[in-house]
mmCIF file of C-alpha atoms and ligand atoms in Angstrom:
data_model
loop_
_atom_site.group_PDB
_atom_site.id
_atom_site.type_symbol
_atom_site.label_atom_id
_atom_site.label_comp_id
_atom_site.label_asym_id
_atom_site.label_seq_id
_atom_site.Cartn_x
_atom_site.Cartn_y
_atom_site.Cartn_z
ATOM 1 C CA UNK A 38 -5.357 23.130 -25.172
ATOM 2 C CA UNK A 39 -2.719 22.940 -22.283
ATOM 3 C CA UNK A 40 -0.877 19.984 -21.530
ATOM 4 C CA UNK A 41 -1.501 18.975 -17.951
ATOM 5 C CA UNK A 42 0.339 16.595 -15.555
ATOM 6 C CA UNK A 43 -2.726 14.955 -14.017
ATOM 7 C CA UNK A 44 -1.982 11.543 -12.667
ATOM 8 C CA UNK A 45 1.088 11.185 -10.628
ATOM 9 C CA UNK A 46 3.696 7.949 -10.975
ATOM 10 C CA UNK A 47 1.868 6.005 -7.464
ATOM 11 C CA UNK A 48 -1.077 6.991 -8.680
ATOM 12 C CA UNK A 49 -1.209 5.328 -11.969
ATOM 13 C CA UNK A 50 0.852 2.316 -10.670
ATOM 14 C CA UNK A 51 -1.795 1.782 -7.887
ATOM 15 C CA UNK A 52 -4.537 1.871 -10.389
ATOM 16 C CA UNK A 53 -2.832 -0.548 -13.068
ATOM 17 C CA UNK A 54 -1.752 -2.700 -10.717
ATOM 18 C CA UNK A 55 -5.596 -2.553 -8.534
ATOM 19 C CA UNK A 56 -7.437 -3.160 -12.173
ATOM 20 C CA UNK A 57 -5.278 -6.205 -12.645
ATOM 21 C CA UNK A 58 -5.343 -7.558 -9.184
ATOM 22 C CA UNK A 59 -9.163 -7.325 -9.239
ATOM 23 C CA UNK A 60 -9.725 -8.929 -12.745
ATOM 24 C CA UNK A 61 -7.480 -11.466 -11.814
ATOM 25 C CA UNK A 62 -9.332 -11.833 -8.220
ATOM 26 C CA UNK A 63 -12.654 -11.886 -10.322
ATOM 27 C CA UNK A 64 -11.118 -14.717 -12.576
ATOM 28 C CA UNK A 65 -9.845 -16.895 -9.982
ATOM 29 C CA UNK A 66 -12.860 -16.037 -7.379
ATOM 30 C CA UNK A 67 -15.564 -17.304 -10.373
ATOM 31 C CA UNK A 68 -13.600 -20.160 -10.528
ATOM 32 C CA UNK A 69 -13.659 -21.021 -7.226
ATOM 33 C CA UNK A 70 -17.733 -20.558 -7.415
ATOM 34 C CA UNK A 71 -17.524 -23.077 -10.038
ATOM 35 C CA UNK A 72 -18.652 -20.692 -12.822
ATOM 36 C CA UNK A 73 -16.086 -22.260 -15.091
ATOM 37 C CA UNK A 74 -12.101 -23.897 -15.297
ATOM 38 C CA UNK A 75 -8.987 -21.976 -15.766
ATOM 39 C CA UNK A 76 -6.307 -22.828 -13.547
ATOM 40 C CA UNK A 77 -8.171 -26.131 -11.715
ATOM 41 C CA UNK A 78 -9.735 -25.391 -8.389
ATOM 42 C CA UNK A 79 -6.798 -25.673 -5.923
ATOM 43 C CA UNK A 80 -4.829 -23.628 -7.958
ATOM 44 C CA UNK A 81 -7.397 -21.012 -8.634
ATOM 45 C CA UNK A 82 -8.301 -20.915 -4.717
ATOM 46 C CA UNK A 83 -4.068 -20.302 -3.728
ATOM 47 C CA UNK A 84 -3.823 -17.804 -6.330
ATOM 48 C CA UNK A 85 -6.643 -15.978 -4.979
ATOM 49 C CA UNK A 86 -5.374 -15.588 -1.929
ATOM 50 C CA UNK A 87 -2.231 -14.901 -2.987
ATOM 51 C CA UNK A 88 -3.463 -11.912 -5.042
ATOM 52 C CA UNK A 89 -5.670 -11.141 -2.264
ATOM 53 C CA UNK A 90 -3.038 -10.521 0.010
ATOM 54 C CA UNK A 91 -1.126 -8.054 -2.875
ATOM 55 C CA UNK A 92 -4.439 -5.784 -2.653
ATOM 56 C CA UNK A 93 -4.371 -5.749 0.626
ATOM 57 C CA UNK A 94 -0.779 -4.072 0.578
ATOM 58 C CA UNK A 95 -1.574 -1.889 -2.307
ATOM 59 C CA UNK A 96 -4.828 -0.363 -0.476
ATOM 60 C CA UNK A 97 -2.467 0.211 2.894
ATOM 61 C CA UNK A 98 0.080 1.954 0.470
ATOM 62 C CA UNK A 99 -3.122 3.575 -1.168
ATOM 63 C CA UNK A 100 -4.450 5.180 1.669
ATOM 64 C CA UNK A 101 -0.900 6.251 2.839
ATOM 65 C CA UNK A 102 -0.552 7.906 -0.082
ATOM 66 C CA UNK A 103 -4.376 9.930 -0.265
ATOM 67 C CA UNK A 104 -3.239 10.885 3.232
ATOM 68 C CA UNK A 105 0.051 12.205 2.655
ATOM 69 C CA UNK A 106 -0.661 13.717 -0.363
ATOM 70 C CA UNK A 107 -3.743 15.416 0.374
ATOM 71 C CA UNK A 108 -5.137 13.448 -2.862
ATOM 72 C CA UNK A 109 -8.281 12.495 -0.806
ATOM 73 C CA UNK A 110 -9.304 15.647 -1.171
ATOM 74 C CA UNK A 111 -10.340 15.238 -4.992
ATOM 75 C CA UNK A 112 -13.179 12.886 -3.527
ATOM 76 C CA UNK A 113 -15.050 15.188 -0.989
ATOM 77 C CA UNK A 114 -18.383 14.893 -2.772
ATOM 78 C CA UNK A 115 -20.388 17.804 -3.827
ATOM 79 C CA UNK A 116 -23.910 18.491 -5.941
ATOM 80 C CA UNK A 117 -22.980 21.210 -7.676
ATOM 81 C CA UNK A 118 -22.985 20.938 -11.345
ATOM 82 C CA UNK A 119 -24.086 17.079 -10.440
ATOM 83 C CA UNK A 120 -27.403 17.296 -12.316
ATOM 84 C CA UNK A 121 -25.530 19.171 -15.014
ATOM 85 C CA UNK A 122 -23.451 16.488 -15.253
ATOM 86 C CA UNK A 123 -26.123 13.827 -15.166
ATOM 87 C CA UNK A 124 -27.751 15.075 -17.865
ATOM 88 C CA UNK A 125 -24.548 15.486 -20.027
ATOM 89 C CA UNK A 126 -23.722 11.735 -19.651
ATOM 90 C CA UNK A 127 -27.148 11.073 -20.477
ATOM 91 C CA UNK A 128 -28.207 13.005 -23.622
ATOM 92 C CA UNK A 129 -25.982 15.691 -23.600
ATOM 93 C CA UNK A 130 -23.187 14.349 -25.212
ATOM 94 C CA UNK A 131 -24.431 12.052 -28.194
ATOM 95 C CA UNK A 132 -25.215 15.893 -29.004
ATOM 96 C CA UNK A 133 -22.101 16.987 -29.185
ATOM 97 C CA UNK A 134 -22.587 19.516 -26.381
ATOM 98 C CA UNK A 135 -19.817 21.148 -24.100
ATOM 99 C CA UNK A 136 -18.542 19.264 -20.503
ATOM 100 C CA UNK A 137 -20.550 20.993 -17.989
ATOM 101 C CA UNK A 138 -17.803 20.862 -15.721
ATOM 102 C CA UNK A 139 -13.899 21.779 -16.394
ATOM 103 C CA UNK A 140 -11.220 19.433 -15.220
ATOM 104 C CA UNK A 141 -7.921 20.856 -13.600
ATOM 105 C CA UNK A 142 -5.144 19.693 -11.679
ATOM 106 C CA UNK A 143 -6.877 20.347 -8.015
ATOM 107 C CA UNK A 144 -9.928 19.300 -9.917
ATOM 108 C CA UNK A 145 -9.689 16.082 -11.437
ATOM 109 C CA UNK A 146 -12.953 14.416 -11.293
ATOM 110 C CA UNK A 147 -16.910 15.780 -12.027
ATOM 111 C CA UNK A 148 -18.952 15.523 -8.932
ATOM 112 C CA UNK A 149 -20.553 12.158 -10.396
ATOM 113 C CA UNK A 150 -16.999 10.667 -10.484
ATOM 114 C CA UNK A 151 -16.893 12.172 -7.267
ATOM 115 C CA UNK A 152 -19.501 10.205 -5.786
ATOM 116 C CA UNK A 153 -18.535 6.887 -7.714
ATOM 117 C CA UNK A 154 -15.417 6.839 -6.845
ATOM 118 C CA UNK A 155 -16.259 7.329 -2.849
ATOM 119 C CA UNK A 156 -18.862 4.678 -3.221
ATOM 120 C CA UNK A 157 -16.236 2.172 -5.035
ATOM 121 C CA UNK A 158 -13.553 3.114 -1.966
ATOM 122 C CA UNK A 159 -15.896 3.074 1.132
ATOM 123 C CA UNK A 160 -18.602 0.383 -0.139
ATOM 124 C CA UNK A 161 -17.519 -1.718 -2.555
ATOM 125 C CA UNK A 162 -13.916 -2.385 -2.162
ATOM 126 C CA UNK A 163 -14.487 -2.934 1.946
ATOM 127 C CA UNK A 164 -17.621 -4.966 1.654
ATOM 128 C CA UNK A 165 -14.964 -7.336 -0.614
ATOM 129 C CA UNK A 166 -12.336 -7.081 1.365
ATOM 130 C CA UNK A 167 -13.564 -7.522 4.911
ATOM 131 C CA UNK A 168 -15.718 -10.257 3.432
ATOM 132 C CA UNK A 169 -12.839 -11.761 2.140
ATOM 133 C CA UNK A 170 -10.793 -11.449 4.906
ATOM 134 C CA UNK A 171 -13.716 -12.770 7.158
ATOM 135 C CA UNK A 172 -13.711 -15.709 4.312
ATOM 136 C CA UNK A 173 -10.209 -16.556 5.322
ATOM 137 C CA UNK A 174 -10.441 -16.740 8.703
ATOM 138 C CA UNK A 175 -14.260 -17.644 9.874
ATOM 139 C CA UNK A 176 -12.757 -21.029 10.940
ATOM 140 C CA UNK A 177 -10.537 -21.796 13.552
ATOM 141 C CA UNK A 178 -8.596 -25.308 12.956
ATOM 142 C CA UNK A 179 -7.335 -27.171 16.037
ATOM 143 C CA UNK A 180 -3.924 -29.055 15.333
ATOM 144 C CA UNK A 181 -5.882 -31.921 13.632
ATOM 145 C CA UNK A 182 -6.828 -29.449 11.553
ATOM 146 C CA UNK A 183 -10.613 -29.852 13.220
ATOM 147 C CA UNK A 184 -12.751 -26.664 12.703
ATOM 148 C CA UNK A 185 -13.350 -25.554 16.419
ATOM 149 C CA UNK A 186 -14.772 -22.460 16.022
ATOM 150 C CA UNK A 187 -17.167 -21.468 13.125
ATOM 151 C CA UNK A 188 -17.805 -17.494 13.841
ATOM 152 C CA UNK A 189 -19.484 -16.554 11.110
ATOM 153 C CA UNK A 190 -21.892 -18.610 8.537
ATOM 154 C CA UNK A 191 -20.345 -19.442 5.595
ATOM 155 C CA UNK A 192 -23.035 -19.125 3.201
ATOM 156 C CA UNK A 193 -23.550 -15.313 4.621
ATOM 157 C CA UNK A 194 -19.844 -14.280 3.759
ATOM 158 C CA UNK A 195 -19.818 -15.644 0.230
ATOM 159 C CA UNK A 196 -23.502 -14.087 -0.233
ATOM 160 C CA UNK A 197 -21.047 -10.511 0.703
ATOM 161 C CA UNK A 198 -18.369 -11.269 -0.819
ATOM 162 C CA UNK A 199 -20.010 -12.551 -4.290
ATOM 163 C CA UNK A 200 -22.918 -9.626 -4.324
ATOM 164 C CA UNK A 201 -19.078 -7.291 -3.519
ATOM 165 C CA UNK A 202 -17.289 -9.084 -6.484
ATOM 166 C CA UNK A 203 -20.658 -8.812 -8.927
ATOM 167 C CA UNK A 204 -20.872 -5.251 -8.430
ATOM 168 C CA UNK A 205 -17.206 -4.521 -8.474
ATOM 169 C CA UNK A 206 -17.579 -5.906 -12.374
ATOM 170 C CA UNK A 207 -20.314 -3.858 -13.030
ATOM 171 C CA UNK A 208 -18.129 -0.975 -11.847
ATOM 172 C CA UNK A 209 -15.463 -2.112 -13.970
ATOM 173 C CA UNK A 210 -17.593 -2.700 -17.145
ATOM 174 C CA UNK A 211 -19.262 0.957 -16.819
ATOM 175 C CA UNK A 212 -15.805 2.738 -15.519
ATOM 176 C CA UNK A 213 -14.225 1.604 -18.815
ATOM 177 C CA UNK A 214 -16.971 2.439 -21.172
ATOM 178 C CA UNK A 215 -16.987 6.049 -19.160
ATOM 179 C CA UNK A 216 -13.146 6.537 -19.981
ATOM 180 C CA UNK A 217 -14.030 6.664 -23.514
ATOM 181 C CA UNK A 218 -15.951 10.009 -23.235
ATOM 182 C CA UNK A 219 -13.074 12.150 -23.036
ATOM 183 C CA UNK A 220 -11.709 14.433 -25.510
ATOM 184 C CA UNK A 221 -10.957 11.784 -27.459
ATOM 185 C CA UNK A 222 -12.420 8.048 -26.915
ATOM 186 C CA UNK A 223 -8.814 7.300 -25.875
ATOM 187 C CA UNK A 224 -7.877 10.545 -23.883
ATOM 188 C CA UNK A 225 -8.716 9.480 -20.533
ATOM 189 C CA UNK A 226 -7.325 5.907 -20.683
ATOM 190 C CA UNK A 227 -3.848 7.522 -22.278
ATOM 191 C CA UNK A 228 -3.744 9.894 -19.469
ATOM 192 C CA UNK A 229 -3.668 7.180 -17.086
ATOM 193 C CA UNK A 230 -0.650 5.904 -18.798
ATOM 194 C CA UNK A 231 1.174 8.958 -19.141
ATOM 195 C CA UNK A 232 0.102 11.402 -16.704
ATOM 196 C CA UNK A 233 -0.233 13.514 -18.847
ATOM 197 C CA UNK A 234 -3.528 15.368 -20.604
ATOM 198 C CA UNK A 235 -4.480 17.781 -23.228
ATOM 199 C CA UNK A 236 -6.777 20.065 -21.246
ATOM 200 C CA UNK A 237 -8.986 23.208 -22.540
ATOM 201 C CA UNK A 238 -6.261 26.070 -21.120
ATOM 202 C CA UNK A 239 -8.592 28.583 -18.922
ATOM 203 C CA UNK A 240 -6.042 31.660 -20.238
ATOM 204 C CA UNK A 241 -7.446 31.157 -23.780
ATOM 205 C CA UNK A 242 -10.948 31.070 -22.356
ATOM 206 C CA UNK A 243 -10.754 34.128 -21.036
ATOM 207 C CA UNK A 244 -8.762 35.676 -24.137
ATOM 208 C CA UNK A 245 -11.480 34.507 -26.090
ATOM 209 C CA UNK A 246 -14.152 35.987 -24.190
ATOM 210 C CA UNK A 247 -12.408 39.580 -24.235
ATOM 211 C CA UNK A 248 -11.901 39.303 -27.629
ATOM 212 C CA UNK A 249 -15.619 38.456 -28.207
ATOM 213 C CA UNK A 250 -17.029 41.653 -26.502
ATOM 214 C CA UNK A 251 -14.256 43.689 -27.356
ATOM 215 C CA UNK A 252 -15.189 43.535 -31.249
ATOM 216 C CA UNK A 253 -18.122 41.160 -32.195
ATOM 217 C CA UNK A 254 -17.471 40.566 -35.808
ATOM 218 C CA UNK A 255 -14.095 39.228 -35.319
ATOM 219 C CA UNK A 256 -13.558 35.396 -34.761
ATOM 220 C CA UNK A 257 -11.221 34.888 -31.902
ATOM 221 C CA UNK A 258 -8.592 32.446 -32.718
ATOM 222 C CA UNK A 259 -7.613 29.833 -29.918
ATOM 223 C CA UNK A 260 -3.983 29.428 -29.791
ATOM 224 C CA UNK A 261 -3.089 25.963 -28.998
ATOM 225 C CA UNK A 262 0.356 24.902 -28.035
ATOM 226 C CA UNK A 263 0.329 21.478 -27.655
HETATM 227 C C1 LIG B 121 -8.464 -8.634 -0.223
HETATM 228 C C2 LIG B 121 -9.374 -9.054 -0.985
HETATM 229 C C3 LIG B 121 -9.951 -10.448 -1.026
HETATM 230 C C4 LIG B 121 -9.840 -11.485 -0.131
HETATM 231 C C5 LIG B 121 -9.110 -11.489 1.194
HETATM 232 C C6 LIG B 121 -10.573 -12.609 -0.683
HETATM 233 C C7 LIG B 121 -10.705 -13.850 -0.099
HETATM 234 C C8 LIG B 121 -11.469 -14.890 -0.578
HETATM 235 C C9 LIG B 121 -11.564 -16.199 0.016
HETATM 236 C C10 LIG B 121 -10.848 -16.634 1.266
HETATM 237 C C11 LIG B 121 -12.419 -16.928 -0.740
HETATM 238 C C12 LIG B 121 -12.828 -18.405 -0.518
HETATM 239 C C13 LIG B 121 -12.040 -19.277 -1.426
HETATM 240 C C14 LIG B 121 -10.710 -19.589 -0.835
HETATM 241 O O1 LIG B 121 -10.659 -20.160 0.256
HETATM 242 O O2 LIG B 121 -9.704 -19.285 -1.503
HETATM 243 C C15 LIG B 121 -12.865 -16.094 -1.825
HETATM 244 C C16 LIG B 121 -13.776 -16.459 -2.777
HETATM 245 C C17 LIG B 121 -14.216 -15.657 -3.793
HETATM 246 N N1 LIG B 121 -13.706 -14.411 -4.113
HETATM 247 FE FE1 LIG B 121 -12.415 -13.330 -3.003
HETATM 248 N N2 LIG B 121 -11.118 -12.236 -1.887
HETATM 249 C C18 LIG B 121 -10.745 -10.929 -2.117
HETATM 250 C C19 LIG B 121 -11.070 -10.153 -3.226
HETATM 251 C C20 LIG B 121 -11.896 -10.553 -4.238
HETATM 252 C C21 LIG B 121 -12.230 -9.753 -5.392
HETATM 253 C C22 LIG B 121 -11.692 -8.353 -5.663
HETATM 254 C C23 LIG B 121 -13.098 -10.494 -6.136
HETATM 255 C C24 LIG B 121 -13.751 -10.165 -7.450
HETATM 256 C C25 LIG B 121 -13.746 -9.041 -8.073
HETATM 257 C C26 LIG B 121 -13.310 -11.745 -5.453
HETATM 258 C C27 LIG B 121 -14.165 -12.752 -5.872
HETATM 259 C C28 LIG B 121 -14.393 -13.932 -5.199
HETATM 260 C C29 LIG B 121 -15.408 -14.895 -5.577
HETATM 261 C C30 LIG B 121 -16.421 -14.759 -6.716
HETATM 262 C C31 LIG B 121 -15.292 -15.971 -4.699
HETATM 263 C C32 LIG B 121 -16.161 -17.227 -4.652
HETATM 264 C C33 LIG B 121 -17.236 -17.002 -3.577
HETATM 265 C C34 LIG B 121 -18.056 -18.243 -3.308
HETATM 266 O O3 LIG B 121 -18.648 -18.765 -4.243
HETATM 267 O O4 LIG B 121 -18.082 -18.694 -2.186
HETATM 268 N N3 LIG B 121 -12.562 -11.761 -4.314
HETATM 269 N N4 LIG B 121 -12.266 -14.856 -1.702
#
């Protein structure tokens, strides 16, 4: 195993600090439903906006930073090995078998985190957003504080923005259960804290593999050096 610097500093404050905001946003939006009581309504309602506007700024830096660094290349979807991996996640491995697809530096995610992770940035995050930012200001107030103009109906933004905040739980409930299928159940989530991860070194691959047809009855030894 090599040990890898995978996830930049921005990139694993932006996800902390998104995976809070959203729980919190899921917390305080529930509450303004009326699914249950934490903070009291009012309260619930100005902290949602509040934290509302800090995602706003953090996807702004976000996308700055994809673009800059040339990060967003890491999502450009692809089906190769997508089946593969489909079928690893599946049955393949409660078997114990092999990751059908290698994870490097340039190559951080399988093509199925590929494709989640597209969906969760161009579906589900700006269905919430723009619904919630459509939330905010569907009404225009007159200085009596008189709605005077009602653009859009209220019961079809919250139908967005509560089918966008549903799903974005189910993302997070399955994302988190998915970071446990790492080298190690805690592998993935470590990384994230880090940056750093133990990954299989492609040199030793390829030793191993010369070693193997050079002389078939002896066991090549991996080297590790982590
Ligand atoms: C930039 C992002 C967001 C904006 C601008 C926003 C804005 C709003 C606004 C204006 C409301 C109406 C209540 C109020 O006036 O305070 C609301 C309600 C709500 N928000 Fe958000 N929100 C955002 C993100 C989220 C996220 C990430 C979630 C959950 C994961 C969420 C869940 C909810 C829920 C469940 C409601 C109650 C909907 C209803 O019953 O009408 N929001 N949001």
């Amino acid at each position: 195993m090599k040990r890898v610097y995978i996830y930049k500093g921005f990139e694993r404050f932006w996800h902390w600090t998104q995976a809070s905001l959203i729980i919190f946003l899921a917390v305080t939006g529930f509450e303004v439903h009326g699914s249950f009581t934490v903070f009291g309504f009012e309260h619930a309602a100005m902290f949602h906006r509040v934290a509302s506007y800090m995602l706003i700024v953090l996807i702004v830096f976000a996308i700055f930073w994809h673009i800059v660094t040339g990060e967003w290349k890491q999502y450009i979807p692809t089906t190769k090995k997508l089946k593969a991996q489909i079928m690893y996640y599946s049955f393949g491995m409660f078997k114990g078998e092999k990751h059908p697809t290698k994870k490097t530096e340039l190559s951080k995610m399988n093509p199925l985190q590929r494709l989640t992770y597209l969906g969760f940035k161009l579906v589900l995050i700006p269905v919430t957003v723009i619904s919630g930012i459509i939330y905010m200001t569907q009404k225009t107030l007159d200085k009596n504080n008189i709605v005077v103009i009602k653009d859009f109906s209220l019961d079809s933004i919250a139908f967005w923005h509560t089918l966008g905040a549903f799903l974005l739980i189910v993302f997070l409930i399955i994302h988190v259960y998915m970071t446990t299928t790492g080298h190690t159940p805690t592998s993935n989530i470590q990384a994230m804290i880090t940056g750093y991860e133990d990954l299989e070194d492609e040199e030793d691959e390829t030793t191993e593999v010369k070693a193997e047809s050079k002389d078939k009855k002896v066991k090549p030894v991996k080297e590790t050096n982590s």
